[in-house]
PDB file of C-alpha atoms in Angstrom:
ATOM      1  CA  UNK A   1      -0.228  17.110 -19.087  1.00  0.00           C
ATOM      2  CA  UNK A   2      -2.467  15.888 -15.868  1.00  0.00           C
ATOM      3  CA  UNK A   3      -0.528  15.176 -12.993  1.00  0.00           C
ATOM      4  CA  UNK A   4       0.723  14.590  -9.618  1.00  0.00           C
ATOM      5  CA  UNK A   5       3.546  15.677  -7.721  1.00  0.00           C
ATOM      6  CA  UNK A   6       4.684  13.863  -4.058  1.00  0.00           C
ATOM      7  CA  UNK A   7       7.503  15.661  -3.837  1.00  0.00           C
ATOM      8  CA  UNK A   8       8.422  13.842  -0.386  1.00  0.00           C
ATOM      9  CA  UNK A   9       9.916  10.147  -1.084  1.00  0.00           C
ATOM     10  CA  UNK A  10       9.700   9.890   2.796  1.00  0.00           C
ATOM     11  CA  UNK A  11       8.552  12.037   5.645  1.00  0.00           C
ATOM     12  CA  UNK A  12       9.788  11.346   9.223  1.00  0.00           C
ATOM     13  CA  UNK A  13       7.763  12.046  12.530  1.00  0.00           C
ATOM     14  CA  UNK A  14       7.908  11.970  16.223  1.00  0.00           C
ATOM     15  CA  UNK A  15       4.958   9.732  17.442  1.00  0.00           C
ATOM     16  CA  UNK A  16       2.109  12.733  18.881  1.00  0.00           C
ATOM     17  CA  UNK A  17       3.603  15.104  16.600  1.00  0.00           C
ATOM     18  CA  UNK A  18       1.687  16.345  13.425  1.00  0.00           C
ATOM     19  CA  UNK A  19       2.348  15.137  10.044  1.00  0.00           C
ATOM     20  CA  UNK A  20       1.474  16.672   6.688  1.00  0.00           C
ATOM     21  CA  UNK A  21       2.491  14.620   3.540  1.00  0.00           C
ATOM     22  CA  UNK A  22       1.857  16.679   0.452  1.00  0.00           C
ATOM     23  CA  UNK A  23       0.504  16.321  -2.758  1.00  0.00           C
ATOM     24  CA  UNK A  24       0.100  18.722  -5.674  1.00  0.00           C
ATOM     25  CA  UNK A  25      -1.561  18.025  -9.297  1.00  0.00           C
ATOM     26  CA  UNK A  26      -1.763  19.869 -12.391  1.00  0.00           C
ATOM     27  CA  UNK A  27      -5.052  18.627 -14.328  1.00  0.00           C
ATOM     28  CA  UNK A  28      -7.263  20.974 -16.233  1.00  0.00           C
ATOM     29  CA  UNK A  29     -11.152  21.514 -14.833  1.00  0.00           C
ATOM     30  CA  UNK A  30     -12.215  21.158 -11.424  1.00  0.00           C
ATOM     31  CA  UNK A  31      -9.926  18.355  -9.349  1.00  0.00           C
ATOM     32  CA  UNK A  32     -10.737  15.132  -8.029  1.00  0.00           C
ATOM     33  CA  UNK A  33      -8.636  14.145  -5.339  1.00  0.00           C
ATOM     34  CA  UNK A  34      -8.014  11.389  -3.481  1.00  0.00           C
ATOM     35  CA  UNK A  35      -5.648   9.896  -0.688  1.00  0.00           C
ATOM     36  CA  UNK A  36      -4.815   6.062  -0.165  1.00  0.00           C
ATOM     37  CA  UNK A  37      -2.631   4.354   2.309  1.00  0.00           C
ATOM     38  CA  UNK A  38      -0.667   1.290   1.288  1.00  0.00           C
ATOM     39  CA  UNK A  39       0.604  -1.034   4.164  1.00  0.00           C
ATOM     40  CA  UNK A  40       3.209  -3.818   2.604  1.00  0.00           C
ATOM     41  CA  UNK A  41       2.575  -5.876   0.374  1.00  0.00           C
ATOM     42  CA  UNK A  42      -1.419  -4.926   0.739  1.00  0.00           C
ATOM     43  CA  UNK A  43      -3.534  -2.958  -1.747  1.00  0.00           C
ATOM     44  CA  UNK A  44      -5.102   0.350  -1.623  1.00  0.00           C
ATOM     45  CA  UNK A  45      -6.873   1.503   1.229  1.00  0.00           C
ATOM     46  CA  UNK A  46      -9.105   4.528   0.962  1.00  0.00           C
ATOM     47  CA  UNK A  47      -8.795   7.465   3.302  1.00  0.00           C
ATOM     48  CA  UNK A  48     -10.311  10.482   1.544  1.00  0.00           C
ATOM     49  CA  UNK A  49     -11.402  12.581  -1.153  1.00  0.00           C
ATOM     50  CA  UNK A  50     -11.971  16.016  -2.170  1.00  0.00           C
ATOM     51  CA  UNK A  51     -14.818  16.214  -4.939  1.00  0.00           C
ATOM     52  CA  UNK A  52     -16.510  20.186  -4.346  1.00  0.00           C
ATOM     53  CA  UNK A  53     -17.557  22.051  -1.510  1.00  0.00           C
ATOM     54  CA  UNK A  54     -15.512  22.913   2.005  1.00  0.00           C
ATOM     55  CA  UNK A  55     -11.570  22.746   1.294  1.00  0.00           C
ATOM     56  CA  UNK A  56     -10.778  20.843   3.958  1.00  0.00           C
ATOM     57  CA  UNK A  57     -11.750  17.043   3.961  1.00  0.00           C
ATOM     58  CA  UNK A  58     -11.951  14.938   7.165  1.00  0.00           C
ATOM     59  CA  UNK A  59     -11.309  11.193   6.411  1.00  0.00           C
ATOM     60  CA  UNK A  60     -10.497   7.797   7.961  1.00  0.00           C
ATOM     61  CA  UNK A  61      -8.418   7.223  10.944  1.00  0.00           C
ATOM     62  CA  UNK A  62      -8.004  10.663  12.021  1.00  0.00           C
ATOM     63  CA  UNK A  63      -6.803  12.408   8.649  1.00  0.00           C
ATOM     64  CA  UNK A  64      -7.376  14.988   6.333  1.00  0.00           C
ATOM     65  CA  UNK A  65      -6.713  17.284   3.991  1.00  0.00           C
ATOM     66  CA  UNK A  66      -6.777  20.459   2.699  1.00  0.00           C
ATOM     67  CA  UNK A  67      -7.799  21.483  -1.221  1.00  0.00           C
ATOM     68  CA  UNK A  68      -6.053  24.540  -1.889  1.00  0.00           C
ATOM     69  CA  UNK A  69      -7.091  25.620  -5.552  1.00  0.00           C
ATOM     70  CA  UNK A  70      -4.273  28.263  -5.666  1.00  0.00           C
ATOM     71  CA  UNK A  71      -1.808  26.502  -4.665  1.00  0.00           C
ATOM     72  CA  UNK A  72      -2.780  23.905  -6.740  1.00  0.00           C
ATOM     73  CA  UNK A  73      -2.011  21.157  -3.528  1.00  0.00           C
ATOM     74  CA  UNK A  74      -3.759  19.031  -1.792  1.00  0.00           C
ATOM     75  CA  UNK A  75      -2.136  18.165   1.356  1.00  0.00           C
ATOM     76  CA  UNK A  76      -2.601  15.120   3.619  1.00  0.00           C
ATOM     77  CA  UNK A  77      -2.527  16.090   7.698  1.00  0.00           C
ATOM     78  CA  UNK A  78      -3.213  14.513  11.352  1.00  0.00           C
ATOM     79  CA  UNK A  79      -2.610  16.461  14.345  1.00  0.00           C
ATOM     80  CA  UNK A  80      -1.325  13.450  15.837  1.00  0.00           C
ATOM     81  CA  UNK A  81       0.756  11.205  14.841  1.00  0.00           C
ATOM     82  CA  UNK A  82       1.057   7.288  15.560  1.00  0.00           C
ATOM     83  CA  UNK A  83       3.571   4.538  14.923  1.00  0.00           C
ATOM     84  CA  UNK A  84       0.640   2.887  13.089  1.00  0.00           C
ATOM     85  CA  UNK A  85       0.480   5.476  10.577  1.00  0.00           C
ATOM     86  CA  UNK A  86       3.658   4.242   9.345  1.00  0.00           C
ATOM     87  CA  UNK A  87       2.862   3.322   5.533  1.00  0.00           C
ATOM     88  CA  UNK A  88       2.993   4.614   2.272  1.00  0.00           C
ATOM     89  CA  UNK A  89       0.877   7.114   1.213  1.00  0.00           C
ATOM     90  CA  UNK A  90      -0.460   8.086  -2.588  1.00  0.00           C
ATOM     91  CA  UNK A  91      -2.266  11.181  -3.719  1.00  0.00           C
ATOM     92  CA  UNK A  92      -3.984  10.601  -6.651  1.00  0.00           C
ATOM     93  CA  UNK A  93      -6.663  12.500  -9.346  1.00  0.00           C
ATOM     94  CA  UNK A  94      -9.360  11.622 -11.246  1.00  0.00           C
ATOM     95  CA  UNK A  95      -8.912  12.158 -15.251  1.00  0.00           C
ATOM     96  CA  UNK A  96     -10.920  11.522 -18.129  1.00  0.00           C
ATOM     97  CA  UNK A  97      -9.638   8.686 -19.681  1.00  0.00           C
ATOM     98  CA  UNK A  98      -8.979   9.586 -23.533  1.00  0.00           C
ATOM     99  CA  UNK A  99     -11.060   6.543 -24.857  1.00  0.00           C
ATOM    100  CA  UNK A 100     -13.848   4.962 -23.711  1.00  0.00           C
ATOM    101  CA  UNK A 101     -15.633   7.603 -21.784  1.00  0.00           C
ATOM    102  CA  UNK A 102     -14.865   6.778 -18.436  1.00  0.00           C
ATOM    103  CA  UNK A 103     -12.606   8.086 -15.847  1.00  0.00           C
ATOM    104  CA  UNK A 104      -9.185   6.865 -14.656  1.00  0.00           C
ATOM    105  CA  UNK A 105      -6.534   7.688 -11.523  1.00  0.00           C
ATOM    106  CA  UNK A 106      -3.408   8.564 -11.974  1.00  0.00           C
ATOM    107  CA  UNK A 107      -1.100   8.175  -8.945  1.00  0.00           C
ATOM    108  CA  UNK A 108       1.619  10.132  -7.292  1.00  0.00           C
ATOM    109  CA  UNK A 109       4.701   8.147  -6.598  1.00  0.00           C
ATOM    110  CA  UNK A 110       4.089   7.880  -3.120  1.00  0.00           C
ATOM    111  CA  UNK A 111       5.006   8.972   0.154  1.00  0.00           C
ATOM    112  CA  UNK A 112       6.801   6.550   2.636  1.00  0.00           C
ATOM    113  CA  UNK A 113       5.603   8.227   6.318  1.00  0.00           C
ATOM    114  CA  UNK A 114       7.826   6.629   9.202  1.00  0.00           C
ATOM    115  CA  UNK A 115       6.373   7.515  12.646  1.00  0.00           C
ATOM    116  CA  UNK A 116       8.902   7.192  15.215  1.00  0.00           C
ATOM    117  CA  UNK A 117       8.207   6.118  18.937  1.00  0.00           C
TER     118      UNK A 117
ATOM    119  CA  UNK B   1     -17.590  -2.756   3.569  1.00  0.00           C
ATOM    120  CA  UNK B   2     -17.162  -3.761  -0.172  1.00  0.00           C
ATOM    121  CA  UNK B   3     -14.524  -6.240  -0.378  1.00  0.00           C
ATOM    122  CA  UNK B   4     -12.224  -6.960  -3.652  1.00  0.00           C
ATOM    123  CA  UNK B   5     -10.529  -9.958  -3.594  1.00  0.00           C
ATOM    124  CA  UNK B   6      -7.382 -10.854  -5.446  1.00  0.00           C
ATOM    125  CA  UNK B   7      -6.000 -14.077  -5.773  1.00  0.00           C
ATOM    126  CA  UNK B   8      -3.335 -15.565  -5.573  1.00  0.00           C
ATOM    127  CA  UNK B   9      -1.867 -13.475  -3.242  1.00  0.00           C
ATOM    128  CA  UNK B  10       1.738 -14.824  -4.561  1.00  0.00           C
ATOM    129  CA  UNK B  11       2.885 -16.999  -6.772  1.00  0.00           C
ATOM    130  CA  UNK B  12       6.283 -17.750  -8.465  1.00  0.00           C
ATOM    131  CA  UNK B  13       6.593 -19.296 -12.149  1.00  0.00           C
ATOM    132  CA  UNK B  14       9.009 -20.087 -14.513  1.00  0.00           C
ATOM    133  CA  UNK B  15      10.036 -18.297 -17.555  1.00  0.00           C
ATOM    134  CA  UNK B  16       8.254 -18.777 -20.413  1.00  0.00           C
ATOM    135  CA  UNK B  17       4.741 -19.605 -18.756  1.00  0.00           C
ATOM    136  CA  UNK B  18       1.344 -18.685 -18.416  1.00  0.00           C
ATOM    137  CA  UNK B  19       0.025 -17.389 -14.638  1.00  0.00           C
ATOM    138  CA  UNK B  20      -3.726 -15.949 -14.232  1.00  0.00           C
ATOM    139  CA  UNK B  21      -4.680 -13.994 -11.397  1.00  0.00           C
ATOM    140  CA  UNK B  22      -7.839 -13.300 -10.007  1.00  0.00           C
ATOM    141  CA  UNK B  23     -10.452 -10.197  -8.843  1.00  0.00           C
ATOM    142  CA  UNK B  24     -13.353 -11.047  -7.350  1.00  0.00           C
ATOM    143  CA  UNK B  25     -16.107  -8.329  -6.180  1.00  0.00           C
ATOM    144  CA  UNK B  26     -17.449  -9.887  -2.945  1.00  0.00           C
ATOM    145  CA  UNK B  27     -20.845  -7.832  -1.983  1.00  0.00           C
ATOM    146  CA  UNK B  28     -20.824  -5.642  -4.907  1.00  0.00           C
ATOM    147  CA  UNK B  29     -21.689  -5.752  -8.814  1.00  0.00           C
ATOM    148  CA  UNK B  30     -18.406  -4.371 -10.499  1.00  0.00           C
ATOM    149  CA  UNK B  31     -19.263  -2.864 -13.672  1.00  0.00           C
ATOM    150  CA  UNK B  32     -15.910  -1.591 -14.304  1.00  0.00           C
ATOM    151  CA  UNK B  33     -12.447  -3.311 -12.637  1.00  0.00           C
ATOM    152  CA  UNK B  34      -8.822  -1.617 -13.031  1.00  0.00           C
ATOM    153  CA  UNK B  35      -5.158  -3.742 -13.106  1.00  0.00           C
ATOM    154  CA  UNK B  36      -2.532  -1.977 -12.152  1.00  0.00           C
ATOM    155  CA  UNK B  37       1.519  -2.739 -11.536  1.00  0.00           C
ATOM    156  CA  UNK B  38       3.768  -1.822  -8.904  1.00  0.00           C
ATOM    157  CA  UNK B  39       7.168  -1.750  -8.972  1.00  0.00           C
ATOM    158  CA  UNK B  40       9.135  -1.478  -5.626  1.00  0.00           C
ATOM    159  CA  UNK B  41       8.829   1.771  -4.185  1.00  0.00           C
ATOM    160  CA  UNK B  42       7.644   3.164  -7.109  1.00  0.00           C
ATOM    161  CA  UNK B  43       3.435   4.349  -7.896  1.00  0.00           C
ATOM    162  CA  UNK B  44       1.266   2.448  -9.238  1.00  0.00           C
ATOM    163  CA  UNK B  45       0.488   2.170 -13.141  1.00  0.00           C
ATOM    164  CA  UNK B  46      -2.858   1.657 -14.601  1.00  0.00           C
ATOM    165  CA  UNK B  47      -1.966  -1.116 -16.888  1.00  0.00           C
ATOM    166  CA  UNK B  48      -5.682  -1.364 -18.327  1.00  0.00           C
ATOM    167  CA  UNK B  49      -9.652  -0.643 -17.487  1.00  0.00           C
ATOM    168  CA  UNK B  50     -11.948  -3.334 -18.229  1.00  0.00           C
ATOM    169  CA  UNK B  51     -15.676  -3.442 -17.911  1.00  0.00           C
ATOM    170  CA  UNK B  52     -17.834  -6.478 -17.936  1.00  0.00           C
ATOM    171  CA  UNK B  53     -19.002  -7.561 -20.987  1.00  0.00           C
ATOM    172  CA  UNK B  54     -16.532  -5.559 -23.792  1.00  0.00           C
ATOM    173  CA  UNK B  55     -12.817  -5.640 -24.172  1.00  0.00           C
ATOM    174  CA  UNK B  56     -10.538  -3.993 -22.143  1.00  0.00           C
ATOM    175  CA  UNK B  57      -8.355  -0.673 -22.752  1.00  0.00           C
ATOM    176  CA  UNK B  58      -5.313  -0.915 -22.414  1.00  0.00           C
ATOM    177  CA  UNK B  59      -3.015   1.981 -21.418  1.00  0.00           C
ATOM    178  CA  UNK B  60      -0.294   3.099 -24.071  1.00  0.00           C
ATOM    179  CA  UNK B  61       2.640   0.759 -23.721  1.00  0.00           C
ATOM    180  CA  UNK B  62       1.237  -2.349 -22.758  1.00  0.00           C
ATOM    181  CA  UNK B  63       0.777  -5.128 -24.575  1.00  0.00           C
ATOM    182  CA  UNK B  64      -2.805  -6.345 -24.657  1.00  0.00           C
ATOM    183  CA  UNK B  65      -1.195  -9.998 -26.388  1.00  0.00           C
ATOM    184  CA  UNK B  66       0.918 -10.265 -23.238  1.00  0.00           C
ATOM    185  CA  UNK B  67      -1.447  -9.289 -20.617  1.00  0.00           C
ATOM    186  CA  UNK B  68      -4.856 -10.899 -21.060  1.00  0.00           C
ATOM    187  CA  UNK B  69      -7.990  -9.436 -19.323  1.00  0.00           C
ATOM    188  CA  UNK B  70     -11.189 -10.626 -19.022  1.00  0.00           C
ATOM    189  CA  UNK B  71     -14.105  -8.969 -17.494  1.00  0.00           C
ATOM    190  CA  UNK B  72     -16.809 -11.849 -17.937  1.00  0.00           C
ATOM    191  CA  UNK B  73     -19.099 -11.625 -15.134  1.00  0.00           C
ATOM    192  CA  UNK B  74     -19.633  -8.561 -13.009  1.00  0.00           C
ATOM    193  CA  UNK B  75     -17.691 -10.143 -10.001  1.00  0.00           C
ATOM    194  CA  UNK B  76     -14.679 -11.441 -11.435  1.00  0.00           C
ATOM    195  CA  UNK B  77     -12.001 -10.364 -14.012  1.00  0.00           C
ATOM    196  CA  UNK B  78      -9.133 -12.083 -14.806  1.00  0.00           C
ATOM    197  CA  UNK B  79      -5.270 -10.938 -15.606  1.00  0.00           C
ATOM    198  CA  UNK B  80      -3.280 -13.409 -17.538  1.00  0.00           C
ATOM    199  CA  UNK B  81       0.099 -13.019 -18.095  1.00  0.00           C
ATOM    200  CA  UNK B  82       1.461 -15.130 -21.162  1.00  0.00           C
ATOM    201  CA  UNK B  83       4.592 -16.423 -21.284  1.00  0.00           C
ATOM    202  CA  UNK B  84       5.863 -14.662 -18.736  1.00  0.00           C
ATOM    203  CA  UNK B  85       9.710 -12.850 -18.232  1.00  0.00           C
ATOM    204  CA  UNK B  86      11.359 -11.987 -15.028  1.00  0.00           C
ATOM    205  CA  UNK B  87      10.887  -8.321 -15.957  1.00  0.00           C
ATOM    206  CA  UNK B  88       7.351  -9.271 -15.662  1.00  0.00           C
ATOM    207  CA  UNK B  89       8.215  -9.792 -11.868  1.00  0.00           C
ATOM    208  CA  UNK B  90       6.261  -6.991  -9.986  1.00  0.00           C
ATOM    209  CA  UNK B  91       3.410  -6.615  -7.657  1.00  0.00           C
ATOM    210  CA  UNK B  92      -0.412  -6.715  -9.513  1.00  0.00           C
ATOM    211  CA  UNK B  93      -3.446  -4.676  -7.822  1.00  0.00           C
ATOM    212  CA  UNK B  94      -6.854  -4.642  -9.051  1.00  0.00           C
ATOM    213  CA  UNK B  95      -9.346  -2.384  -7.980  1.00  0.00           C
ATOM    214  CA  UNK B  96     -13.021  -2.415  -8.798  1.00  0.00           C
ATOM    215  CA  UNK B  97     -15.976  -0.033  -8.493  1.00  0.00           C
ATOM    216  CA  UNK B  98     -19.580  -0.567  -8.834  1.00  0.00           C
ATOM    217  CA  UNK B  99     -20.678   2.575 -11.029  1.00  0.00           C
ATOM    218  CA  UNK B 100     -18.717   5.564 -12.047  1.00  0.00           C
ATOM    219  CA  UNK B 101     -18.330   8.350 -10.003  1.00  0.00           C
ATOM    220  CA  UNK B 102     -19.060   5.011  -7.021  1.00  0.00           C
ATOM    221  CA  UNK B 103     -15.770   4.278  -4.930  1.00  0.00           C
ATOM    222  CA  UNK B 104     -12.641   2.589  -5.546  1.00  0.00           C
ATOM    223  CA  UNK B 105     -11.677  -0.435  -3.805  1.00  0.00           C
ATOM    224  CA  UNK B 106      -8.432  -2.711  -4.032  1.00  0.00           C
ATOM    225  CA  UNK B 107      -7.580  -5.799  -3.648  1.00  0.00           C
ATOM    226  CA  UNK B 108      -4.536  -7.106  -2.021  1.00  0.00           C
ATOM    227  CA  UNK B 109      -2.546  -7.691  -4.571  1.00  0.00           C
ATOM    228  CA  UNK B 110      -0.380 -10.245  -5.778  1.00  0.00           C
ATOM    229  CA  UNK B 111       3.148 -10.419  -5.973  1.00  0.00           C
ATOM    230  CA  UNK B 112       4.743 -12.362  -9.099  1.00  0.00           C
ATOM    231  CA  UNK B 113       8.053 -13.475  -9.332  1.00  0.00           C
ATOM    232  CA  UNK B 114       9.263 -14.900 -12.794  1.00  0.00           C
ATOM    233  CA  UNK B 115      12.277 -17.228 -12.144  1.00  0.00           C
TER     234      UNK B 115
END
C-alpha cells in the first residue's frame, strides 16, 4: 500500500536551534514529495517538493529537505529555527489515482512543530 | 501568486440541512479542484477529485448522495453537504491546480459545525 509515515505527532525546539520534522513513504516507482505548512484554521501552504534530480530541496521560508531513496525518508530541515515556524507540518506523495487517470496526494498525519522563545 | 478561495470561511447549521461551500480559482483556470476533510489534529482526507465539466470521483467511503460536487466552470466548484449531521462537523479544504503535474494550491478552508 502507498504511504506516509510522520512518525512525530509534535516536535519541540529552542528558537535558533535546528529543526528536522520527518517524513517517510512507501509508494512504488519514483516518489513525489511534497511539504505543506498549515497555520490554524488556514489551508495548505506550499513549501517544497522533491520531483528528480539533487536530493536535497531548498524551499520557502528558509526550509528544506532531503530525499533519501534508501532510507525511503524525506525529511523536512532549517538550520534555524523561529517562533514563527510554529505550525503544523504535512509530508505528503503523489499517487496515481486508481480511476480516472489522474494523480492524487495522500497526506501524512502531520507534524505539530512548537518553536520555543 | 495563484489564489484559491473558499467560502464561507465558517458557518454553523442545523441538523438535518443543506450548507454549500465554495472554491473559487482567482487568477488561474482550474481544470481539476480537490475537497478534502480535516478532523482535529488529524491529516487531511481526499474526500473526492473533480474536474470541470464531468462528474466527480469520489474516494472509497464517501457518499457521493451526501456530499454534492460540482465542477461547472473552471473557477468555481461547489461542495454541498445534504442534510447534514453533527458528525459531519469538521474542517473542509479545497485545493485546485491548473494542469496536472501544475501546483497545488488551497484554500482556507471552512469550518462546519452541525448543531
Amino acid at each position: 500500500a502507498q504511504s506516509v509515515a510522520q512518525p512525530e505527532d509534535q516536535v519541540n525546539v529552542a528558537e535558533g536551534n535546528p529543526l528536522t520534522v520527518k517524513c517517510t513513504y512507501s509508494v512504488s516507482g519514483n516518489p513525489y514529495l511534497f511539504w505543506y505548512v498549515q497555520y490554524p484554521n488556514r489551508g495548505l501552504q506550499f513549501l517544497l517538493k522533491y520531483i528528480t534530480g539533487d536530493n536535497l530541496v531548498k524551499g520557502s521560508y528558509g526550509f528544506e529537505a532531503e530525499f533519501n531513496k534508501s532510507q525511503t525518508s524525506f525529511h523536512l530541515k532549517k538550520p534555524s529555527a523561529l517562533v514563527s515556524d510554529s505550525a503544523l507540518y504535512f509530508c505528503a506523495v503523489r499517487v496515481p489515482h486508481l480511476s480516472g487517470g489522474y494523480n492524487k496526494l495522500i497526506f501524512g498525519a502531520g507534524t505539530r512543530l512548537a518553536v520555543h522563545p | 501568486g495563484a489564489v484559491v478561495s473558499q467560502h464561507p470561511s465558517w458557518v454553523i447549521c442545523k441538523s438535518g440541512t443543506s450548507v454549500k461551500i465554495e472554491c473559487r480559482s482567482l487568477d488561474f483556470q482550474a481544470t481539476t479542484m480537490f475537497w478534502y476533510r480535516q478532523f482535529p489534529k488529524q491529516s487531511l482526507m481526499l474526500m473526492a477529485t473533480s474536474n470541470e465539466g464531468s462528474k466527480a470521483t469520489y474516494e472509497q467511503g464517501v457518499e457521493k448522495d451526501k456530499f454534492l460536487i460540482n465542477h461547472a466552470s473552471l473557477t468555481l466548484s461547489t461542495l454541498t453537504v445534504t442534510s447534514a449531521h453533527p458528525e459531519d462537523s469538521s474542517f473542509y479544504i479545497c485545493s485546485a491546480r491548473e494542469a496536472p503535474g501544475s501546483p497545488l494550491h488551497f484554500g482556507n478552508g471552512t469550518r462546519l459545525t452541525v448543531t
